PDB file of C-alpha atoms in Angstrom:
ATOM      1  CA  MET A   1      16.851 -25.149  -0.602  1.00 90.00           C
ATOM      2  CA  THR A   2      17.252 -23.650  -4.123  1.00 95.00           C
ATOM      3  CA  ILE A   3      14.671 -20.873  -4.497  1.00 97.00           C
ATOM      4  CA  LEU A   4      15.527 -19.836  -7.989  1.00 98.00           C
ATOM      5  CA  LYS A   5      17.588 -21.978 -10.528  1.00 97.00           C
ATOM      6  CA  THR A   6      17.847 -20.742 -14.383  1.00 97.00           C
ATOM      7  CA  ASP A   7      18.432 -23.275 -16.495  1.00 97.00           C
ATOM      8  CA  LYS A   8      21.422 -22.449 -19.926  1.00 97.00           C
ATOM      9  CA  ILE A   9      18.941 -19.633 -20.159  1.00 97.00           C
ATOM     10  CA  THR A  10      19.748 -17.015 -23.124  1.00 97.00           C
ATOM     11  CA  MET A  11      17.863 -14.098 -25.058  1.00 97.00           C
ATOM     12  CA  ARG A  12      18.346 -13.750 -29.038  1.00 96.00           C
ATOM     13  CA  PHE A  13      16.816  -9.846 -30.496  1.00 94.00           C
ATOM     14  CA  GLY A  14      17.105 -11.263 -34.049  1.00 89.00           C
ATOM     15  CA  GLY A  15      21.046 -11.105 -34.557  1.00 89.00           C
ATOM     16  CA  ILE A  16      21.750 -10.147 -30.508  1.00 93.00           C
ATOM     17  CA  THR A  17      22.249 -12.380 -28.242  1.00 95.00           C
ATOM     18  CA  ALA A  18      21.384 -10.593 -25.053  1.00 96.00           C
ATOM     19  CA  VAL A  19      22.381 -13.307 -22.773  1.00 96.00           C
ATOM     20  CA  SER A  20      24.108 -16.945 -23.158  1.00 97.00           C
ATOM     21  CA  LYS A  21      23.675 -19.801 -21.371  1.00 97.00           C
ATOM     22  CA  LEU A  22      23.020 -18.155 -18.019  1.00 97.00           C
ATOM     23  CA  ASP A  23      23.050 -20.190 -15.363  1.00 97.00           C
ATOM     24  CA  MET A  24      22.369 -19.251 -11.483  1.00 96.00           C
ATOM     25  CA  LYS A  25      21.342 -20.623  -8.836  1.00 97.00           C
ATOM     26  CA  ILE A  26      20.267 -18.880  -5.915  1.00 97.00           C
ATOM     27  CA  ASP A  27      18.989 -20.602  -1.971  1.00 97.00           C
ATOM     28  CA  LYS A  28      16.434 -19.663   0.374  1.00 96.00           C
ATOM     29  CA  ASN A  29      17.204 -16.433   2.335  1.00 96.00           C
ATOM     30  CA  GLU A  30      19.620 -14.852   0.192  1.00 97.00           C
ATOM     31  CA  ILE A  31      20.872 -11.905  -0.903  1.00 97.00           C
ATOM     32  CA  ILE A  32      22.836 -12.533  -3.788  1.00 97.00           C
ATOM     33  CA  GLY A  33      23.783  -9.552  -6.903  1.00 96.00           C
ATOM     34  CA  LEU A  34      24.309  -9.821 -10.317  1.00 96.00           C
ATOM     35  CA  ILE A  35      26.674  -7.087 -11.658  1.00 94.00           C
ATOM     36  CA  GLY A  36      27.817  -6.136 -15.193  1.00 91.00           C
ATOM     37  CA  PRO A  37      29.691  -3.303 -16.869  1.00 87.00           C
ATOM     38  CA  ASN A  38      26.452  -1.272 -18.889  1.00 86.00           C
ATOM     39  CA  GLY A  39      24.270  -3.431 -21.870  1.00 86.00           C
ATOM     40  CA  ALA A  40      25.799  -6.967 -19.644  1.00 90.00           C
ATOM     41  CA  GLY A  41      22.477  -8.142 -20.250  1.00 93.00           C
ATOM     42  CA  LYS A  42      21.507  -7.128 -16.348  1.00 94.00           C
ATOM     43  CA  THR A  43      17.584  -6.950 -16.916  1.00 93.00           C
ATOM     44  CA  THR A  44      17.326  -8.972 -19.806  1.00 95.00           C
ATOM     45  CA  CYS A  45      18.032 -11.417 -17.225  1.00 96.00           C
ATOM     46  CA  PHE A  46      15.465  -9.719 -14.447  1.00 94.00           C
ATOM     47  CA  ASN A  47      12.714  -9.119 -17.079  1.00 95.00           C
ATOM     48  CA  MET A  48      13.181 -13.524 -18.212  1.00 97.00           C
ATOM     49  CA  ILE A  49      12.610 -14.625 -14.280  1.00 97.00           C
ATOM     50  CA  THR A  50      10.053 -12.223 -14.258  1.00 95.00           C
ATOM     51  CA  GLY A  51       7.954 -13.583 -17.039  1.00 95.00           C
ATOM     52  CA  VAL A  52       8.208 -10.461 -19.745  1.00 95.00           C
ATOM     53  CA  TYR A  53      10.958 -11.869 -21.812  1.00 96.00           C
ATOM     54  CA  VAL A  54       9.881 -15.380 -23.014  1.00 96.00           C
ATOM     55  CA  PRO A  55      13.630 -17.554 -23.101  1.00 97.00           C
ATOM     56  CA  THR A  56      14.682 -18.005 -26.487  1.00 97.00           C
ATOM     57  CA  GLU A  57      15.969 -21.304 -25.073  1.00 97.00           C
ATOM     58  CA  GLY A  58      17.125 -22.602 -21.613  1.00 97.00           C
ATOM     59  CA  ARG A  59      14.112 -22.792 -18.563  1.00 98.00           C
ATOM     60  CA  ILE A  60      13.871 -21.146 -15.230  1.00 98.00           C
ATOM     61  CA  PHE A  61      12.379 -23.125 -11.829  1.00 98.00           C
ATOM     62  CA  PHE A  62      11.454 -21.242  -8.891  1.00 98.00           C
ATOM     63  CA  GLU A  63      11.064 -23.387  -6.131  1.00 96.00           C
ATOM     64  CA  ASP A  64      11.560 -26.211  -8.632  1.00 94.00           C
ATOM     65  CA  LYS A  65       8.144 -25.533 -10.792  1.00 96.00           C
ATOM     66  CA  ASP A  66       9.821 -24.691 -14.248  1.00 98.00           C
ATOM     67  CA  ILE A  67       7.722 -21.462 -15.025  1.00 97.00           C
ATOM     68  CA  THR A  68       9.935 -19.939 -18.159  1.00 97.00           C
ATOM     69  CA  GLY A  69       6.731 -18.669 -20.203  1.00 92.00           C
ATOM     70  CA  ILE A  70       4.728 -18.047 -17.604  1.00 94.00           C
ATOM     71  CA  LYS A  71       2.937 -14.850 -17.811  1.00 94.00           C
ATOM     72  CA  THR A  72       3.948 -11.456 -15.411  1.00 93.00           C
ATOM     73  CA  HIS A  73       1.321 -11.551 -13.556  1.00 90.00           C
ATOM     74  CA  GLU A  74       1.313 -15.358 -12.383  1.00 93.00           C
ATOM     75  CA  ILE A  75       4.217 -15.241 -11.335  1.00 95.00           C
ATOM     76  CA  THR A  76       3.723 -12.219  -8.939  1.00 92.00           C
ATOM     77  CA  LYS A  77       1.703 -14.387  -7.495  1.00 90.00           C
ATOM     78  CA  LEU A  78       3.702 -17.417  -7.256  1.00 94.00           C
ATOM     79  CA  GLY A  79       5.641 -14.881  -5.218  1.00 95.00           C
ATOM     80  CA  ILE A  80       8.279 -12.957  -7.082  1.00 96.00           C
ATOM     81  CA  ALA A  81       8.215  -9.177  -6.987  1.00 94.00           C
ATOM     82  CA  ARG A  82      10.398  -6.543  -8.593  1.00 92.00           C
ATOM     83  CA  THR A  83      10.459  -2.823  -8.461  1.00 89.00           C
ATOM     84  CA  PHE A  84      12.608  -0.379 -11.541  1.00 81.00           C
ATOM     85  CA  GLN A  85      15.583   0.933 -11.870  1.00 73.00           C
ATOM     86  CA  ASN A  86      13.446   3.663 -12.766  1.00 74.00           C
ATOM     87  CA  ILE A  87      10.669   4.376  -9.892  1.00 77.00           C
ATOM     88  CA  ARG A  88       7.063   3.276 -11.305  1.00 78.00           C
ATOM     89  CA  LEU A  89       4.006   4.539  -8.462  1.00 85.00           C
ATOM     90  CA  PHE A  90       1.090   5.766  -8.261  1.00 84.00           C
ATOM     91  CA  LYS A  91       2.202   9.507  -8.080  1.00 82.00           C
ATOM     92  CA  GLU A  92      -0.577  11.510  -7.796  1.00 87.00           C
ATOM     93  CA  LEU A  93      -2.491   8.844  -5.465  1.00 90.00           C
ATOM     94  CA  SER A  94      -1.365   8.843  -1.903  1.00 92.00           C
ATOM     95  CA  VAL A  95       2.051   6.649   0.069  1.00 93.00           C
ATOM     96  CA  LEU A  96      -0.812   4.166   1.706  1.00 93.00           C
ATOM     97  CA  ASP A  97      -3.206   3.667  -1.343  1.00 91.00           C
ATOM     98  CA  ASN A  98      -0.340   2.914  -3.625  1.00 90.00           C
ATOM     99  CA  VAL A  99       0.831   0.439  -0.348  1.00 91.00           C
ATOM    100  CA  LEU A 100      -2.888  -0.766  -1.038  1.00 89.00           C
ATOM    101  CA  ILE A 101      -3.093  -0.962  -4.703  1.00 86.00           C
ATOM    102  CA  ALA A 102      -1.041  -3.710  -5.132  1.00 82.00           C
ATOM    103  CA  ASN A 103      -2.443  -5.201  -1.822  1.00 77.00           C
ATOM    104  CA  HIS A 104      -5.180  -5.701  -3.483  1.00 67.00           C
ATOM    105  CA  MET A 105      -3.517  -9.031  -5.453  1.00 61.00           C
ATOM    106  CA  ARG A 106      -3.937 -10.973  -3.495  1.00 55.00           C
ATOM    107  CA  LEU A 107      -8.143 -10.095  -2.375  1.00 57.00           C
ATOM    108  CA  ASP A 108      -9.816 -13.021  -2.892  1.00 56.00           C
ATOM    109  CA  SER A 109     -13.180 -11.334  -4.000  1.00 50.00           C
ATOM    110  CA  ASN A 110     -15.489 -11.260  -7.012  1.00 50.00           C
ATOM    111  CA  LEU A 111     -16.808  -8.627  -8.492  1.00 47.00           C
ATOM    112  CA  PHE A 112     -20.684  -8.612  -7.449  1.00 45.00           C
ATOM    113  CA  SER A 113     -19.055  -8.143  -3.298  1.00 53.00           C
ATOM    114  CA  ALA A 114     -16.935  -5.289  -4.059  1.00 49.00           C
ATOM    115  CA  VAL A 115     -19.465  -3.667  -5.710  1.00 51.00           C
ATOM    116  CA  ILE A 116     -22.635  -3.606  -3.669  1.00 57.00           C
ATOM    117  CA  LYS A 117     -19.415  -4.082  -0.808  1.00 64.00           C
ATOM    118  CA  THR A 118     -20.769  -7.442   1.205  1.00 66.00           C
ATOM    119  CA  PRO A 119     -19.645  -8.040   4.638  1.00 70.00           C
ATOM    120  CA  ASP A 120     -17.295 -10.562   3.779  1.00 70.00           C
ATOM    121  CA  TYR A 121     -15.593  -7.634   1.372  1.00 64.00           C
ATOM    122  CA  ARG A 122     -15.516  -5.914   4.159  1.00 74.00           C
ATOM    123  CA  LYS A 123     -13.408  -7.609   5.962  1.00 78.00           C
ATOM    124  CA  LYS A 124     -10.937  -8.231   3.843  1.00 75.00           C
ATOM    125  CA  GLU A 125     -10.398  -4.377   2.760  1.00 78.00           C
ATOM    126  CA  LYS A 126     -10.625  -4.405   6.502  1.00 83.00           C
ATOM    127  CA  LYS A 127      -7.473  -6.657   6.697  1.00 86.00           C
ATOM    128  CA  ILE A 128      -5.660  -5.119   3.942  1.00 86.00           C
ATOM    129  CA  LYS A 129      -5.476  -1.940   5.233  1.00 88.00           C
ATOM    130  CA  GLU A 130      -4.303  -3.072   8.323  1.00 88.00           C
ATOM    131  CA  LYS A 131      -1.589  -4.886   6.537  1.00 89.00           C
ATOM    132  CA  SER A 132      -0.575  -1.518   4.988  1.00 90.00           C
ATOM    133  CA  ILE A 133      -0.675   0.284   7.409  1.00 93.00           C
ATOM    134  CA  SER A 134       1.366  -2.057   9.055  1.00 91.00           C
ATOM    135  CA  LEU A 135       3.933  -2.415   5.879  1.00 91.00           C
ATOM    136  CA  LEU A 136       4.136   1.074   5.677  1.00 93.00           C
ATOM    137  CA  LYS A 137       5.587   1.219   9.964  1.00 92.00           C
ATOM    138  CA  ASP A 138       7.983  -1.475   8.856  1.00 90.00           C
ATOM    139  CA  VAL A 139       9.370   0.295   6.027  1.00 89.00           C
ATOM    140  CA  GLY A 140       9.641   4.215   7.833  1.00 90.00           C
ATOM    141  CA  LEU A 141       7.402   6.083   5.663  1.00 92.00           C
ATOM    142  CA  GLU A 142       3.966   5.760   8.516  1.00 92.00           C
ATOM    143  CA  GLU A 143       4.194   8.920   9.301  1.00 93.00           C
ATOM    144  CA  VAL A 144       3.906  10.471   5.081  1.00 93.00           C
ATOM    145  CA  MET A 145       1.215   7.747   4.411  1.00 91.00           C
ATOM    146  CA  HIS A 146      -1.606  10.268   3.902  1.00 94.00           C
ATOM    147  CA  GLU A 147       0.635  12.458   1.756  1.00 92.00           C
ATOM    148  CA  LYS A 148       0.896  11.946  -2.723  1.00 93.00           C
ATOM    149  CA  SER A 149       3.342  10.441  -3.068  1.00 90.00           C
ATOM    150  CA  SER A 150       5.129  12.183  -6.189  1.00 90.00           C
ATOM    151  CA  SER A 151       6.427  14.614  -3.067  1.00 91.00           C
ATOM    152  CA  LEU A 152       8.390  12.110  -0.999  1.00 91.00           C
ATOM    153  CA  PRO A 153      12.128  12.202  -1.119  1.00 87.00           C
ATOM    154  CA  TYR A 154      14.140  10.428  -3.955  1.00 84.00           C
ATOM    155  CA  GLY A 155      15.369   7.648  -1.110  1.00 84.00           C
ATOM    156  CA  LYS A 156      11.228   7.127   0.136  1.00 89.00           C
ATOM    157  CA  GLN A 157      10.312   6.815  -2.684  1.00 90.00           C
ATOM    158  CA  ARG A 158      11.845   3.729  -3.483  1.00 88.00           C
ATOM    159  CA  ARG A 159      11.025   2.651   0.199  1.00 90.00           C
ATOM    160  CA  LEU A 160       7.291   3.490  -1.013  1.00 92.00           C
ATOM    161  CA  GLU A 161       8.896   0.969  -4.482  1.00 92.00           C
ATOM    162  CA  ILE A 162       9.509  -2.034  -2.321  1.00 92.00           C
ATOM    163  CA  ALA A 163       6.592  -1.869   0.116  1.00 92.00           C
ATOM    164  CA  ARG A 164       4.529  -2.648  -2.399  1.00 90.00           C
ATOM    165  CA  ALA A 165       6.091  -4.532  -3.987  1.00 92.00           C
ATOM    166  CA  LEU A 166       6.174  -6.503  -0.402  1.00 93.00           C
ATOM    167  CA  ALA A 167       2.477  -6.030  -0.057  1.00 91.00           C
ATOM    168  CA  THR A 168       1.984  -8.992  -2.885  1.00 90.00           C
ATOM    169  CA  ASP A 169       4.060 -10.893   0.014  1.00 92.00           C
ATOM    170  CA  PRO A 170       7.072 -12.680  -1.901  1.00 94.00           C
ATOM    171  CA  LYS A 171       9.542 -15.109  -1.189  1.00 97.00           C
ATOM    172  CA  LEU A 172      11.554 -13.793  -3.670  1.00 97.00           C
ATOM    173  CA  LEU A 173      12.326  -9.564  -3.881  1.00 97.00           C
ATOM    174  CA  ILE A 174      14.272  -8.383  -6.474  1.00 96.00           C
ATOM    175  CA  LEU A 175      15.416  -4.886  -6.339  1.00 95.00           C
ATOM    176  CA  ASP A 176      16.711  -2.853  -9.735  1.00 91.00           C
ATOM    177  CA  GLU A 177      19.465  -0.702  -8.700  1.00 90.00           C
ATOM    178  CA  PRO A 178      17.490   0.349  -5.797  1.00 90.00           C
ATOM    179  CA  ALA A 179      20.842   2.231  -4.640  1.00 88.00           C
ATOM    180  CA  ALA A 180      20.112   4.373  -8.219  1.00 83.00           C
ATOM    181  CA  GLY A 181      20.534   8.715  -7.507  1.00 80.00           C
ATOM    182  CA  MET A 182      20.675   7.950  -4.375  1.00 82.00           C
ATOM    183  CA  ASN A 183      22.738   9.967  -1.833  1.00 84.00           C
ATOM    184  CA  PRO A 184      26.266   8.529   0.227  1.00 85.00           C
ATOM    185  CA  GLN A 185      24.248   8.200   3.040  1.00 87.00           C
ATOM    186  CA  GLU A 186      20.792   7.455   1.856  1.00 86.00           C
ATOM    187  CA  SER A 187      22.680   4.141   0.525  1.00 87.00           C
ATOM    188  CA  MET A 188      23.842   3.323   4.088  1.00 88.00           C
ATOM    189  CA  GLU A 189      21.215   3.495   4.754  1.00 89.00           C
ATOM    190  CA  LEU A 190      19.777   1.301   1.829  1.00 89.00           C
ATOM    191  CA  MET A 191      21.866  -1.514   3.198  1.00 91.00           C
ATOM    192  CA  GLU A 192      20.753  -1.641   6.757  1.00 92.00           C
ATOM    193  CA  PHE A 193      16.919  -1.378   4.972  1.00 92.00           C
ATOM    194  CA  ILE A 194      18.097  -4.265   3.105  1.00 94.00           C
ATOM    195  CA  ARG A 195      19.262  -6.757   5.074  1.00 94.00           C
ATOM    196  CA  LYS A 196      16.272  -5.343   7.671  1.00 93.00           C
ATOM    197  CA  ILE A 197      13.768  -6.233   5.203  1.00 94.00           C
ATOM    198  CA  ARG A 198      15.264 -10.245   4.141  1.00 95.00           C
ATOM    199  CA  ASP A 199      14.690 -11.162   7.981  1.00 95.00           C
ATOM    200  CA  LYS A 200      11.475  -9.624   8.876  1.00 93.00           C
ATOM    201  CA  PHE A 201       9.718 -11.046   6.137  1.00 94.00           C
ATOM    202  CA  ASN A 202      12.172 -14.463   5.253  1.00 95.00           C
ATOM    203  CA  LEU A 203      12.937 -13.191   1.929  1.00 96.00           C
ATOM    204  CA  THR A 204      15.302 -14.132  -0.628  1.00 98.00           C
ATOM    205  CA  ILE A 205      16.485 -11.177  -2.198  1.00 98.00           C
ATOM    206  CA  LEU A 206      18.802 -10.624  -5.461  1.00 97.00           C
ATOM    207  CA  MET A 207      19.424  -7.376  -6.705  1.00 95.00           C
ATOM    208  CA  ILE A 208      21.112  -5.452  -9.918  1.00 92.00           C
ATOM    209  CA  GLU A 209      22.820  -2.410  -8.203  1.00 89.00           C
ATOM    210  CA  HIS A 210      26.675  -0.173 -10.206  1.00 86.00           C
ATOM    211  CA  HIS A 211      26.920   1.342  -6.826  1.00 88.00           C
ATOM    212  CA  MET A 212      29.529  -1.079  -5.777  1.00 88.00           C
ATOM    213  CA  GLN A 213      30.115  -0.082  -2.785  1.00 89.00           C
ATOM    214  CA  VAL A 214      25.904  -1.329  -1.839  1.00 92.00           C
ATOM    215  CA  VAL A 215      27.458  -4.349  -3.572  1.00 92.00           C
ATOM    216  CA  MET A 216      30.322  -5.523  -1.593  1.00 93.00           C
ATOM    217  CA  GLY A 217      28.208  -4.031   1.571  1.00 93.00           C
ATOM    218  CA  VAL A 218      25.132  -6.373   1.173  1.00 95.00           C
ATOM    219  CA  CYS A 219      25.279  -8.927  -0.801  1.00 96.00           C
ATOM    220  CA  GLU A 220      26.633 -12.554  -0.236  1.00 96.00           C
ATOM    221  CA  ARG A 221      27.008 -13.885  -2.912  1.00 97.00           C
ATOM    222  CA  ILE A 222      27.640 -12.459  -6.928  1.00 97.00           C
ATOM    223  CA  TYR A 223      27.569 -13.003  -9.624  1.00 96.00           C
ATOM    224  CA  VAL A 224      29.919 -10.905 -13.276  1.00 95.00           C
ATOM    225  CA  LEU A 225      27.394 -10.833 -16.541  1.00 95.00           C
ATOM    226  CA  ASP A 226      28.937  -8.826 -19.528  1.00 93.00           C
ATOM    227  CA  TYR A 227      28.387  -9.099 -22.978  1.00 92.00           C
ATOM    228  CA  GLY A 228      25.007 -11.133 -22.084  1.00 94.00           C
ATOM    229  CA  ILE A 229      28.246 -14.361 -20.503  1.00 95.00           C
ATOM    230  CA  MET A 230      28.506 -14.465 -17.033  1.00 96.00           C
ATOM    231  CA  ILE A 231      32.355 -14.561 -16.652  1.00 95.00           C
ATOM    232  CA  ALA A 232      32.533 -14.560 -12.577  1.00 95.00           C
ATOM    233  CA  GLU A 233      30.589 -16.617  -9.354  1.00 96.00           C
ATOM    234  CA  GLY A 234      31.556 -15.907  -5.694  1.00 96.00           C
ATOM    235  CA  THR A 235      31.936 -14.482  -2.816  1.00 96.00           C
ATOM    236  CA  PRO A 236      32.581  -9.941  -2.193  1.00 95.00           C
ATOM    237  CA  VAL A 237      36.356 -10.363  -2.218  1.00 94.00           C
ATOM    238  CA  GLU A 238      36.969 -12.452  -4.599  1.00 95.00           C
ATOM    239  CA  ILE A 239      34.894 -10.805  -7.581  1.00 94.00           C
ATOM    240  CA  GLN A 240      37.096  -7.727  -6.452  1.00 91.00           C
ATOM    241  CA  ASN A 241      40.623  -9.647  -7.140  1.00 91.00           C
ATOM    242  CA  ASN A 242      38.672 -11.542 -10.280  1.00 93.00           C
ATOM    243  CA  PRO A 243      40.866 -10.972 -13.617  1.00 91.00           C
ATOM    244  CA  LYS A 244      38.186 -11.208 -15.635  1.00 90.00           C
ATOM    245  CA  VAL A 245      35.916  -8.902 -13.296  1.00 90.00           C
ATOM    246  CA  ILE A 246      38.492  -6.666 -13.565  1.00 88.00           C
ATOM    247  CA  GLU A 247      38.656  -6.788 -17.009  1.00 87.00           C
ATOM    248  CA  ALA A 248      35.273  -6.108 -17.589  1.00 83.00           C
ATOM    249  CA  TYR A 249      35.425  -2.476 -15.806  1.00 77.00           C
ATOM    250  CA  LEU A 250      38.872  -1.279 -15.883  1.00 65.00           C
ATOM    251  CA  GLY A 251      40.002  -2.935 -19.158  1.00 64.00           C
ATOM    252  CA  VAL A 252      44.150  -3.991 -19.961  1.00 52.00           C
ATOM    253  CA  GLU A 253      46.639  -2.456 -21.661  1.00 48.00           C
TER     254      GLU A 253
END
């Protein structure tokens, strides 16, 4: 079953074409990599899928629904969540509070019930807290749930950001350079972690990553962008041996 499809999406900024006629198809439960040199258009692609940018041309389909031009918060409610290259936590809040805030997106209550704390609202808040604690347990952060998020080591901050994305109940999780800033041991643990959350939460995962060991170790298929154009698609072995990919990364004599 296809969960995400892009149909010749193009993004222009003035006279500059950042992404050109990109066709991409992702099936349910796949772990897909999107790679390419700096400036290839990877983040622009993510921004189109998540509603930050409206494509200049082309359409985007999520579970066969045309989501082109839909606002970011509406796309999140449909089931697409993302993390960012630069970690965006509420640094002065606790680990638990960071996840609670994300969970409140699914809290179906009005302002009146929230202000006076009706029994129904308190019941829903209790369920959200239980869900948040369970999520932190799943990502290995239960023991630090009451610590300030800014006090966590870098690798744990990454896990917290992913837990916050998981709190929105996504079907498609988009990770923007999850291994950035990690040491080799943390990167190895990240690969196992990505597989674990894919299986446990029945997710499809699309990730940008410059760390080739992570990409080749965890992704089942890989798309390669260069100057906004798709130059290759295939398995990790096929991508490693593709002359166009080698040229894009290493150049030619």
